[in-house]
Amino acid sequence: ADAQEAMRSGAEGVGLLRTEFLFLDRATAPDEEEQVQAYSGIFSTIGSSKPIVVRTLDIGGDKPASYLTVPRENNPFLGLRGLRLSLRFPDLFETQLRSLLRAGAGYDLRIMFPMVSTVEEFLQAQSVVERCLQALAAAGQNYNDRCQFGIMVEVPSAAVTARAFAECVDFFSIGTNDLSQYTLAAERTSAEVAYLADPLHPAVLQLIDHVIQAAHAKGKWVGLCGELAGDPVATPILLGLGLDEFSASPRSIPVLKQTIRQHSVHASVAISQRSLELANAKEVRAYLQSITDQ
Ligand code: PEP
Ligand code: MG
């Protein structure tokens, strides 16, 4: 239903397909056939000519699955979640990757891993991918052998070391929801500190800038799939920083497209550069408001 809504809203692809819906609120993990069916239904709704970026399982932390035994943690948001959890449960991870690669045959499939902190984690994930590709080929299965693999940039260490990641990933997708909470050390579910985790804080903007520059230096593309991408207030900054892909919820797409068309990239560069130099999110928001008022 979400894929249909995205297409009706004018989406030119899918920038973030969250796969958790298949794994939560059940007693056992979905098997390979169930996953192939679910992904195939979504992919056929989007069509073979549009890029489809799928995120592998991002559970753990505040979203535990009853069938996975994980220790209780004092800081679940800093614990075994995202790719860390997938690497801990290789069978679960391989089943999902095989399902995606099978369902993705004939589609412009791109797979990304959530909550990546180090290049080693990405390389470990890639070796699991290699195993899956070999197994699919050996079994004579129909699968996507041209899939791109990338990371979500949600952890400051991944943003800071983007140059090293750019050597091995096909693309980056910046997850500003988590990147803001980790950069400002302000948990996203806490109403007490919500005022701190503003993705327009120059600290977050500088990380976004750094990732885009590192990626482009190696010819890699960068998307942004946090809520910030769909916020028209941020559009001139993101355009000016050189963002290649905006991933937003279906209902924000029409206004987002209209806003993008109202800005020239050239004029946006000055706006983004000025924003990077401001002291806090409040100043950035006031600056953007002053431009709108002109
Ligand atoms: C993000 O962290 O920005 C993101 C898109 O992932 P989620 O909101 O699902 O954590
Ligand atoms: Mg996230």
PDB file of C-alpha atoms in Angstrom, residues 8-215:
ATOM      1  CA  ARG A   8       0.673   7.987  -6.920  1.00  0.00           C
ATOM      2  CA  SER A   9       2.529  10.832  -5.197  1.00  0.00           C
ATOM      3  CA  GLY A  10       5.092  11.137  -7.989  1.00  0.00           C
ATOM      4  CA  ALA A  11       8.022   9.196  -6.499  1.00  0.00           C
ATOM      5  CA  GLU A  12      10.809   8.476  -8.977  1.00  0.00           C
ATOM      6  CA  GLY A  13      11.965   5.451  -7.047  1.00  0.00           C
ATOM      7  CA  VAL A  14      12.197   4.285  -3.470  1.00  0.00           C
ATOM      8  CA  GLY A  15      14.934   5.745  -1.282  1.00  0.00           C
ATOM      9  CA  LEU A  16      14.253   3.798   1.888  1.00  0.00           C
ATOM     10  CA  LEU A  17      12.344   0.559   2.021  1.00  0.00           C
ATOM     11  CA  ARG A  18      12.266  -0.367   5.699  1.00  0.00           C
ATOM     12  CA  THR A  19      11.996  -4.151   5.969  1.00  0.00           C
ATOM     13  CA  GLU A  20      11.200  -4.425   9.681  1.00  0.00           C
ATOM     14  CA  PHE A  21       7.459  -4.838   8.996  1.00  0.00           C
ATOM     15  CA  LEU A  22       8.180  -8.431   7.948  1.00  0.00           C
ATOM     16  CA  PHE A  23      10.078  -9.305  11.114  1.00  0.00           C
ATOM     17  CA  LEU A  24       8.300  -7.665  14.049  1.00  0.00           C
ATOM     18  CA  ASP A  25       5.270  -8.829  16.050  1.00  0.00           C
ATOM     19  CA  ARG A  26       5.618 -12.521  15.269  1.00  0.00           C
ATOM     20  CA  ALA A  27       6.967 -15.680  16.914  1.00  0.00           C
ATOM     21  CA  THR A  28       9.468 -16.739  14.222  1.00  0.00           C
ATOM     22  CA  ALA A  29      11.456 -15.021  11.488  1.00  0.00           C
ATOM     23  CA  PRO A  30       9.952 -15.055   7.950  1.00  0.00           C
ATOM     24  CA  ASP A  31      11.516 -17.726   5.746  1.00  0.00           C
ATOM     25  CA  GLU A  32      13.091 -17.112   2.337  1.00  0.00           C
ATOM     26  CA  GLU A  33       9.945 -17.806   0.297  1.00  0.00           C
ATOM     27  CA  GLU A  34       7.768 -15.519   2.395  1.00  0.00           C
ATOM     28  CA  GLN A  35      10.308 -12.736   2.015  1.00  0.00           C
ATOM     29  CA  VAL A  36      10.701 -13.249  -1.745  1.00  0.00           C
ATOM     30  CA  GLN A  37       6.925 -12.948  -2.121  1.00  0.00           C
ATOM     31  CA  ALA A  38       6.683  -9.810  -0.012  1.00  0.00           C
ATOM     32  CA  TYR A  39       9.591  -8.048  -1.751  1.00  0.00           C
ATOM     33  CA  SER A  40       8.383  -9.126  -5.221  1.00  0.00           C
ATOM     34  CA  GLY A  41       4.985  -7.549  -4.545  1.00  0.00           C
ATOM     35  CA  ILE A  42       6.596  -4.255  -3.619  1.00  0.00           C
ATOM     36  CA  PHE A  43       9.136  -4.276  -6.455  1.00  0.00           C
ATOM     37  CA  SER A  44       6.487  -4.971  -9.109  1.00  0.00           C
ATOM     38  CA  THR A  45       4.463  -2.015  -7.790  1.00  0.00           C
ATOM     39  CA  ILE A  46       7.479   0.269  -8.247  1.00  0.00           C
ATOM     40  CA  GLY A  47       8.525  -1.154 -11.605  1.00  0.00           C
ATOM     41  CA  SER A  48      11.820  -2.125 -13.197  1.00  0.00           C
ATOM     42  CA  SER A  49      12.849   1.342 -14.414  1.00  0.00           C
ATOM     43  CA  LYS A  50      13.066   3.040 -11.011  1.00  0.00           C
ATOM     44  CA  PRO A  51      15.797   2.652  -8.376  1.00  0.00           C
ATOM     45  CA  ILE A  52      14.660   0.743  -5.290  1.00  0.00           C
ATOM     46  CA  VAL A  53      16.834   1.184  -2.197  1.00  0.00           C
ATOM     47  CA  VAL A  54      16.141  -1.471   0.412  1.00  0.00           C
ATOM     48  CA  ARG A  55      17.488  -1.339   3.931  1.00  0.00           C
ATOM     49  CA  THR A  56      18.340  -4.640   5.560  1.00  0.00           C
ATOM     50  CA  LEU A  57      16.814  -5.416   8.905  1.00  0.00           C
ATOM     51  CA  ASP A  58      17.106  -2.596  11.431  1.00  0.00           C
ATOM     52  CA  ILE A  59      15.861  -4.107  14.648  1.00  0.00           C
ATOM     53  CA  GLY A  60      17.394  -4.295  18.089  1.00  0.00           C
ATOM     54  CA  GLY A  61      17.657  -1.266  20.304  1.00  0.00           C
ATOM     55  CA  ASP A  62      14.113  -0.165  21.028  1.00  0.00           C
ATOM     56  CA  LYS A  63      12.624  -2.618  18.484  1.00  0.00           C
ATOM     57  CA  PRO A  64      13.506  -6.138  19.715  1.00  0.00           C
ATOM     58  CA  ALA A  65      12.255  -9.337  18.031  1.00  0.00           C
ATOM     59  CA  SER A  66      11.017 -12.024  20.428  1.00  0.00           C
ATOM     60  CA  TYR A  67      12.683 -14.879  18.493  1.00  0.00           C
ATOM     61  CA  LEU A  68      16.204 -13.409  18.743  1.00  0.00           C
ATOM     62  CA  THR A  69      18.008 -13.848  22.021  1.00  0.00           C
ATOM     63  CA  VAL A  70      19.870 -10.673  22.789  1.00  0.00           C
ATOM     64  CA  PRO A  71      21.149  -9.532  26.164  1.00  0.00           C
ATOM     65  CA  ARG A  72      19.408  -6.708  27.958  1.00  0.00           C
ATOM     66  CA  GLU A  73      21.361  -3.517  27.445  1.00  0.00           C
ATOM     67  CA  ASN A  74      21.499  -0.321  29.451  1.00  0.00           C
ATOM     68  CA  ASN A  75      21.723   1.828  26.322  1.00  0.00           C
ATOM     69  CA  PRO A  76      19.860  -0.058  23.571  1.00  0.00           C
ATOM     70  CA  PHE A  77      20.400   2.761  21.070  1.00  0.00           C
ATOM     71  CA  LEU A  78      24.150   2.198  21.485  1.00  0.00           C
ATOM     72  CA  GLY A  79      23.799  -1.565  21.493  1.00  0.00           C
ATOM     73  CA  LEU A  80      23.199  -4.545  19.252  1.00  0.00           C
ATOM     74  CA  ARG A  81      21.031  -3.014  16.533  1.00  0.00           C
ATOM     75  CA  GLY A  82      20.996  -2.634  12.754  1.00  0.00           C
ATOM     76  CA  LEU A  83      23.914  -4.246  10.917  1.00  0.00           C
ATOM     77  CA  ARG A  84      25.514  -5.236  14.230  1.00  0.00           C
ATOM     78  CA  LEU A  85      22.560  -7.530  14.897  1.00  0.00           C
ATOM     79  CA  SER A  86      22.493  -8.926  11.355  1.00  0.00           C
ATOM     80  CA  LEU A  87      26.184  -9.842  11.602  1.00  0.00           C
ATOM     81  CA  ARG A  88      25.466 -11.567  14.953  1.00  0.00           C
ATOM     82  CA  PHE A  89      22.728 -13.708  13.341  1.00  0.00           C
ATOM     83  CA  PRO A  90      24.250 -14.746   9.983  1.00  0.00           C
ATOM     84  CA  ASP A  91      21.445 -17.178   9.059  1.00  0.00           C
ATOM     85  CA  LEU A  92      18.852 -14.461   9.438  1.00  0.00           C
ATOM     86  CA  PHE A  93      21.034 -12.028   7.463  1.00  0.00           C
ATOM     87  CA  GLU A  94      21.780 -14.483   4.639  1.00  0.00           C
ATOM     88  CA  THR A  95      18.128 -15.416   4.300  1.00  0.00           C
ATOM     89  CA  GLN A  96      17.176 -11.772   3.900  1.00  0.00           C
ATOM     90  CA  LEU A  97      19.968 -11.047   1.404  1.00  0.00           C
ATOM     91  CA  ARG A  98      19.144 -14.120  -0.696  1.00  0.00           C
ATOM     92  CA  SER A  99      15.462 -13.167  -0.710  1.00  0.00           C
ATOM     93  CA  LEU A 100      16.219  -9.607  -1.786  1.00  0.00           C
ATOM     94  CA  LEU A 101      18.638 -10.683  -4.523  1.00  0.00           C
ATOM     95  CA  ARG A 102      16.112 -13.218  -5.853  1.00  0.00           C
ATOM     96  CA  ALA A 103      13.134 -10.846  -5.759  1.00  0.00           C
ATOM     97  CA  GLY A 104      15.326  -8.081  -7.200  1.00  0.00           C
ATOM     98  CA  ALA A 105      16.112  -9.922 -10.468  1.00  0.00           C
ATOM     99  CA  GLY A 106      15.245  -7.512 -13.281  1.00  0.00           C
ATOM    100  CA  TYR A 107      14.901  -4.503 -10.965  1.00  0.00           C
ATOM    101  CA  ASP A 108      17.251  -1.588 -10.202  1.00  0.00           C
ATOM    102  CA  LEU A 109      17.893  -2.933  -6.712  1.00  0.00           C
ATOM    103  CA  ARG A 110      20.206  -1.231  -4.237  1.00  0.00           C
ATOM    104  CA  ILE A 111      20.759  -2.667  -0.775  1.00  0.00           C
ATOM    105  CA  MET A 112      21.984  -0.660   2.188  1.00  0.00           C
ATOM    106  CA  PHE A 113      22.980  -1.559   5.716  1.00  0.00           C
ATOM    107  CA  PRO A 114      21.776   0.412   8.746  1.00  0.00           C
ATOM    108  CA  MET A 115      23.729   1.540  11.795  1.00  0.00           C
ATOM    109  CA  VAL A 116      27.234   1.093  10.375  1.00  0.00           C
ATOM    110  CA  SER A 117      30.112   2.401  12.504  1.00  0.00           C
ATOM    111  CA  THR A 118      33.235   1.030  10.838  1.00  0.00           C
ATOM    112  CA  VAL A 119      34.508   0.027   7.394  1.00  0.00           C
ATOM    113  CA  GLU A 120      35.195  -3.463   8.789  1.00  0.00           C
ATOM    114  CA  GLU A 121      31.471  -3.959   9.397  1.00  0.00           C
ATOM    115  CA  PHE A 122      30.716  -3.096   5.781  1.00  0.00           C
ATOM    116  CA  LEU A 123      33.427  -5.482   4.559  1.00  0.00           C
ATOM    117  CA  GLN A 124      32.031  -8.250   6.779  1.00  0.00           C
ATOM    118  CA  ALA A 125      28.579  -7.627   5.317  1.00  0.00           C
ATOM    119  CA  GLN A 126      30.069  -7.744   1.827  1.00  0.00           C
ATOM    120  CA  SER A 127      31.601 -11.139   2.509  1.00  0.00           C
ATOM    121  CA  VAL A 128      28.169 -12.425   3.562  1.00  0.00           C
ATOM    122  CA  VAL A 129      26.800 -10.953   0.323  1.00  0.00           C
ATOM    123  CA  GLU A 130      29.523 -12.784  -1.643  1.00  0.00           C
ATOM    124  CA  ARG A 131      28.521 -16.067  -0.010  1.00  0.00           C
ATOM    125  CA  CYS A 132      24.894 -15.465  -0.948  1.00  0.00           C
ATOM    126  CA  LEU A 133      25.742 -14.618  -4.551  1.00  0.00           C
ATOM    127  CA  GLN A 134      27.830 -17.760  -4.907  1.00  0.00           C
ATOM    128  CA  ALA A 135      25.108 -19.929  -3.358  1.00  0.00           C
ATOM    129  CA  LEU A 136      22.445 -18.457  -5.653  1.00  0.00           C
ATOM    130  CA  ALA A 137      24.633 -18.989  -8.721  1.00  0.00           C
ATOM    131  CA  ALA A 138      25.460 -22.555  -7.680  1.00  0.00           C
ATOM    132  CA  ALA A 139      21.755 -23.307  -7.160  1.00  0.00           C
ATOM    133  CA  GLY A 140      20.922 -21.976 -10.614  1.00  0.00           C
ATOM    134  CA  GLN A 141      18.570 -19.378  -9.143  1.00  0.00           C
ATOM    135  CA  ASN A 142      17.444 -16.272 -10.964  1.00  0.00           C
ATOM    136  CA  TYR A 143      18.875 -13.298  -9.027  1.00  0.00           C
ATOM    137  CA  ASN A 144      20.121  -9.728  -9.396  1.00  0.00           C
ATOM    138  CA  ASP A 145      23.867  -9.830 -10.070  1.00  0.00           C
ATOM    139  CA  ARG A 146      24.227  -6.067 -10.531  1.00  0.00           C
ATOM    140  CA  CYS A 147      22.891  -4.865  -7.206  1.00  0.00           C
ATOM    141  CA  GLN A 148      24.549  -1.808  -5.650  1.00  0.00           C
ATOM    142  CA  PHE A 149      25.575  -1.997  -1.982  1.00  0.00           C
ATOM    143  CA  GLY A 150      25.798   0.998   0.298  1.00  0.00           C
ATOM    144  CA  ILE A 151      25.645   2.175   3.860  1.00  0.00           C
ATOM    145  CA  MET A 152      23.368   4.385   5.829  1.00  0.00           C
ATOM    146  CA  VAL A 153      25.288   7.172   7.490  1.00  0.00           C
ATOM    147  CA  GLU A 154      23.702   7.320  10.920  1.00  0.00           C
ATOM    148  CA  VAL A 155      26.746   7.149  13.188  1.00  0.00           C
ATOM    149  CA  PRO A 156      29.176  10.088  13.332  1.00  0.00           C
ATOM    150  CA  SER A 157      32.181   7.746  12.899  1.00  0.00           C
ATOM    151  CA  ALA A 158      30.827   6.656   9.498  1.00  0.00           C
ATOM    152  CA  ALA A 159      30.409  10.278   8.437  1.00  0.00           C
ATOM    153  CA  VAL A 160      33.870  11.306   9.631  1.00  0.00           C
ATOM    154  CA  THR A 161      35.544   8.351   7.872  1.00  0.00           C
ATOM    155  CA  ALA A 162      33.437   8.714   4.704  1.00  0.00           C
ATOM    156  CA  ARG A 163      36.607   8.881   2.585  1.00  0.00           C
ATOM    157  CA  ALA A 164      37.539   5.351   3.632  1.00  0.00           C
ATOM    158  CA  PHE A 165      33.984   4.102   3.037  1.00  0.00           C
ATOM    159  CA  ALA A 166      33.937   5.757  -0.395  1.00  0.00           C
ATOM    160  CA  GLU A 167      36.662   3.322  -1.475  1.00  0.00           C
ATOM    161  CA  CYS A 168      34.369   0.333  -1.026  1.00  0.00           C
ATOM    162  CA  VAL A 169      30.674   1.285  -1.058  1.00  0.00           C
ATOM    163  CA  ASP A 170      28.551   1.966  -4.158  1.00  0.00           C
ATOM    164  CA  PHE A 171      26.552   4.709  -2.419  1.00  0.00           C
ATOM    165  CA  PHE A 172      25.699   6.455   0.831  1.00  0.00           C
ATOM    166  CA  SER A 173      22.305   7.281   2.282  1.00  0.00           C
ATOM    167  CA  ILE A 174      22.345   9.694   5.179  1.00  0.00           C
ATOM    168  CA  GLY A 175      19.925   8.863   7.979  1.00  0.00           C
ATOM    169  CA  THR A 176      19.590  12.190   9.712  1.00  0.00           C
ATOM    170  CA  ASN A 177      17.079  10.891  12.274  1.00  0.00           C
ATOM    171  CA  ASP A 178      19.752   8.778  13.908  1.00  0.00           C
ATOM    172  CA  LEU A 179      22.732  10.890  12.826  1.00  0.00           C
ATOM    173  CA  SER A 180      21.244  13.856  14.716  1.00  0.00           C
ATOM    174  CA  GLN A 181      20.627  11.908  17.900  1.00  0.00           C
ATOM    175  CA  TYR A 182      24.130  10.456  17.916  1.00  0.00           C
ATOM    176  CA  THR A 183      25.848  13.710  16.962  1.00  0.00           C
ATOM    177  CA  LEU A 184      24.042  15.794  19.572  1.00  0.00           C
ATOM    178  CA  ALA A 185      23.908  12.924  22.117  1.00  0.00           C
ATOM    179  CA  ALA A 186      20.167  13.451  22.470  1.00  0.00           C
ATOM    180  CA  GLU A 187      17.990  10.358  22.303  1.00  0.00           C
ATOM    181  CA  ARG A 188      15.335  10.740  19.603  1.00  0.00           C
ATOM    182  CA  THR A 189      12.545   9.229  21.724  1.00  0.00           C
ATOM    183  CA  SER A 190      13.129  11.525  24.674  1.00  0.00           C
ATOM    184  CA  ALA A 191      10.821  14.527  24.793  1.00  0.00           C
ATOM    185  CA  GLU A 192      13.171  16.071  27.366  1.00  0.00           C
ATOM    186  CA  VAL A 193      16.040  16.473  24.896  1.00  0.00           C
ATOM    187  CA  ALA A 194      14.158  16.582  21.577  1.00  0.00           C
ATOM    188  CA  TYR A 195      15.059  20.268  21.236  1.00  0.00           C
ATOM    189  CA  LEU A 196      18.739  19.282  20.916  1.00  0.00           C
ATOM    190  CA  ALA A 197      18.474  16.665  18.163  1.00  0.00           C
ATOM    191  CA  ASP A 198      17.781  19.134  15.361  1.00  0.00           C
ATOM    192  CA  PRO A 199      19.122  17.884  11.999  1.00  0.00           C
ATOM    193  CA  LEU A 200      19.696  21.502  10.961  1.00  0.00           C
ATOM    194  CA  HIS A 201      22.368  21.864  13.650  1.00  0.00           C
ATOM    195  CA  PRO A 202      25.595  22.916  11.866  1.00  0.00           C
ATOM    196  CA  ALA A 203      27.366  19.891  13.392  1.00  0.00           C
ATOM    197  CA  VAL A 204      25.019  17.598  11.465  1.00  0.00           C
ATOM    198  CA  LEU A 205      25.201  19.791   8.352  1.00  0.00           C
ATOM    199  CA  GLN A 206      29.008  19.673   8.426  1.00  0.00           C
ATOM    200  CA  LEU A 207      28.894  15.880   8.585  1.00  0.00           C
ATOM    201  CA  ILE A 208      26.474  15.795   5.625  1.00  0.00           C
ATOM    202  CA  ASP A 209      28.797  18.132   3.705  1.00  0.00           C
ATOM    203  CA  HIS A 210      31.801  15.955   4.494  1.00  0.00           C
ATOM    204  CA  VAL A 211      30.051  12.766   3.340  1.00  0.00           C
ATOM    205  CA  ILE A 212      28.900  14.309   0.056  1.00  0.00           C
ATOM    206  CA  GLN A 213      32.363  15.666  -0.733  1.00  0.00           C
ATOM    207  CA  ALA A 214      34.083  12.372   0.101  1.00  0.00           C
ATOM    208  CA  ALA A 215      31.560  10.402  -1.959  1.00  0.00           C
TER     209      ALA A 215
END
